Amino acid sequence: MIAVAPKRLLIVDDEPAMHDSYARSFAGQRGVAEDALGAMAAELFGDDAPDAVDDGERFDLTHCHQGLDAVAAVEAALAAGTPYAVAFIDVRMPPGIDGRETARRIRALDAEINLVIVTGYSDFSPLEISKVAGPADKIFYIAKPFEVAEVVQTATALAHRWQVDRELAAARAQLAAQIVQLEEQGAELAANESRAIHMATHDSLTDAPNRLAFLRALGERARRPGLFATAMFDLDRFKIVNDTLGHLAGDALIREVCGILQAQAPEGAIVARLGGDEFGILFDTPGEAAAAMACDRIVAACAGTHQVFGNSVQSGASGGVVVVEGADCDPIDALRRADLALNDAKRAGRGVTRVFDESMDEGIRFRRRIEQGLAQAIDKGELSLVYQPIVSRSELEVIGFEALVRWNTEEYGPISPATFIPIAEESNVIHELGDWILDAALTMVQRFPDQYVSVNFSPRQFRRSNFVGHIMESVQRAGVLPGRVQIEITETAIFDDAERAAETLYKLRQMGFRIALDDFGTGYSSLYNIRKFALDSLKIDRSFIDGMGRERESAAIVHSIIHLGRALGLEVIAEGVETAAQVQALRLAGASHLQGYYFSRPVAPDLAVALAAQRFLGGDLTQPQPQPQPGNGTHG
């Protein structure tokens, strides 16, 4: 091959003698082993390998004694449009960067250059160098000391290949440009049309059908005879993932769950993302039992640990499903009923499937009446507070009272807090209700000699903006010392946003408020919460106290919580104490305070004042009082 222009070679070695060797090698000398090397080149490069070094082949050598100089030379050559075909690089080149790093940087600048590693001893294996300076077909190795013919033959073969690769790339680029130019207009129009249709009917995050596509499919299916199921699912506690790991993690979890739904849905089903963390599934079914089983399998598949950006996330799903007869249904109403069933599943504790029945419609109407009635209950004077004493373990001294709300309506009579508190929590009514409870409790505590009043706050109240300022303003307005107010909050409330919760509780405690962790032992991460948050006391959930006499596990949990609280210097209040045996067991276990029917039911304000004045329980006041039944809701 007669070169049209000299091929540029880069020599990188810190030894001047080596540069002299390269210069002599490319001065036209031919080695005795050239024929053997030519055969090796033919085997390595195939038909592209030249038979021998042509007398007309010329090389333009650039000599660099350090790696950084070589990198600069490659960069300058590329800028000038005169790149190097081959670089011969020594590995050990003190005091600058070594050959491995030199090769890596040169490869980062020029993807087409062929690299030849020339060394007698290397700190790196060929595989290590290849990993940073590959691809493997553009990196070669020669051992020192080398033969002249070996170097010349390698340079000739690689330079020839470099030239062929460049010409082939240019030809391919020219051909591709011509093809694109011929097809560009038609392809662009077709792509735009397809993209517009897809974007209008698919979710951008999961690429699943969106709400519009789902409603269309539902409408089409409703026009055909036969039973079909409309199911809705959403993720349980998805907000925690967004708040703790960020929205990118939430998006990743949604994509993963969408994949699970698509894999677990019945054959032929349509799986759509309706928005947020809500999904819809449409499928034919022989009946409600089969549809419920299909949805149960989906819920079970979604439950468990998901890996999101290296984090283990506990998640699950709840589902609601309705089965209707096609050609005789309103598709929008079918979706509404599935949504009602989903809401019922979430109220049932999540992680379950509910099949729609007509009572759910009545339940929704009842909830709306409760919500509307609560908004007017304060003005009508229908709300009241009762107080249950909290006593010390040793002398049964009344040291505080828990304030519990009651609602007696004109239309329905007494309504349990277990009914109306969750409804209030799902609406803004909880804030108005909570403000009334706090103000009434602050008024009441002034009638006590020196006991404190314990007030429950729901998760939604706790997340209220300026929660600390609002509580402090109420206390100052009532003229009550913060130390006479205990704020009860559940693990669920503080776990939703742990960092913010820790800051809020710290501020409240610094101001002098008492902080109690309610329903302890039933939450997400009890030990973590105790260590992280500023607390005064733990309240053992009544379910463990009730099970102490029957279940070894409950007794073990109660003992563990008491020992843990004492070790951390916290009060431990046992709720739901109803028998003398429970009192004796809790005293022996070391619970610092007790609360429950054994000492007193929640009582009206006047009787609470009498108990406070009496201070030590005894006589008839230790017996259950004929007061309204307490509930187990957020506010008792």
XYZ file of C-alpha atoms in Angstrom, residues 387 401 444 447-448 600-613 621 625-627:
23
model
C -61.972 12.597 81.836
C -56.562 12.962 83.371
C -60.911 22.182 82.703
C -60.151 23.411 88.024
C -57.694 20.659 89.042
C -62.549 4.761 86.971
C -64.471 5.048 83.772
C -64.148 8.362 81.933
C -66.199 10.722 84.116
C -67.979 14.047 83.740
C -66.083 17.257 84.646
C -67.562 17.701 88.141
C -66.723 14.145 89.183
C -63.246 14.518 87.691
C -62.712 17.586 89.868
C -63.816 15.554 92.892
C -61.358 12.771 92.021
C -58.585 15.331 91.580
C -59.335 16.903 94.954
C -64.840 6.181 93.327
C -68.959 4.844 87.090
C -72.156 4.913 84.965
C -70.711 7.187 82.274
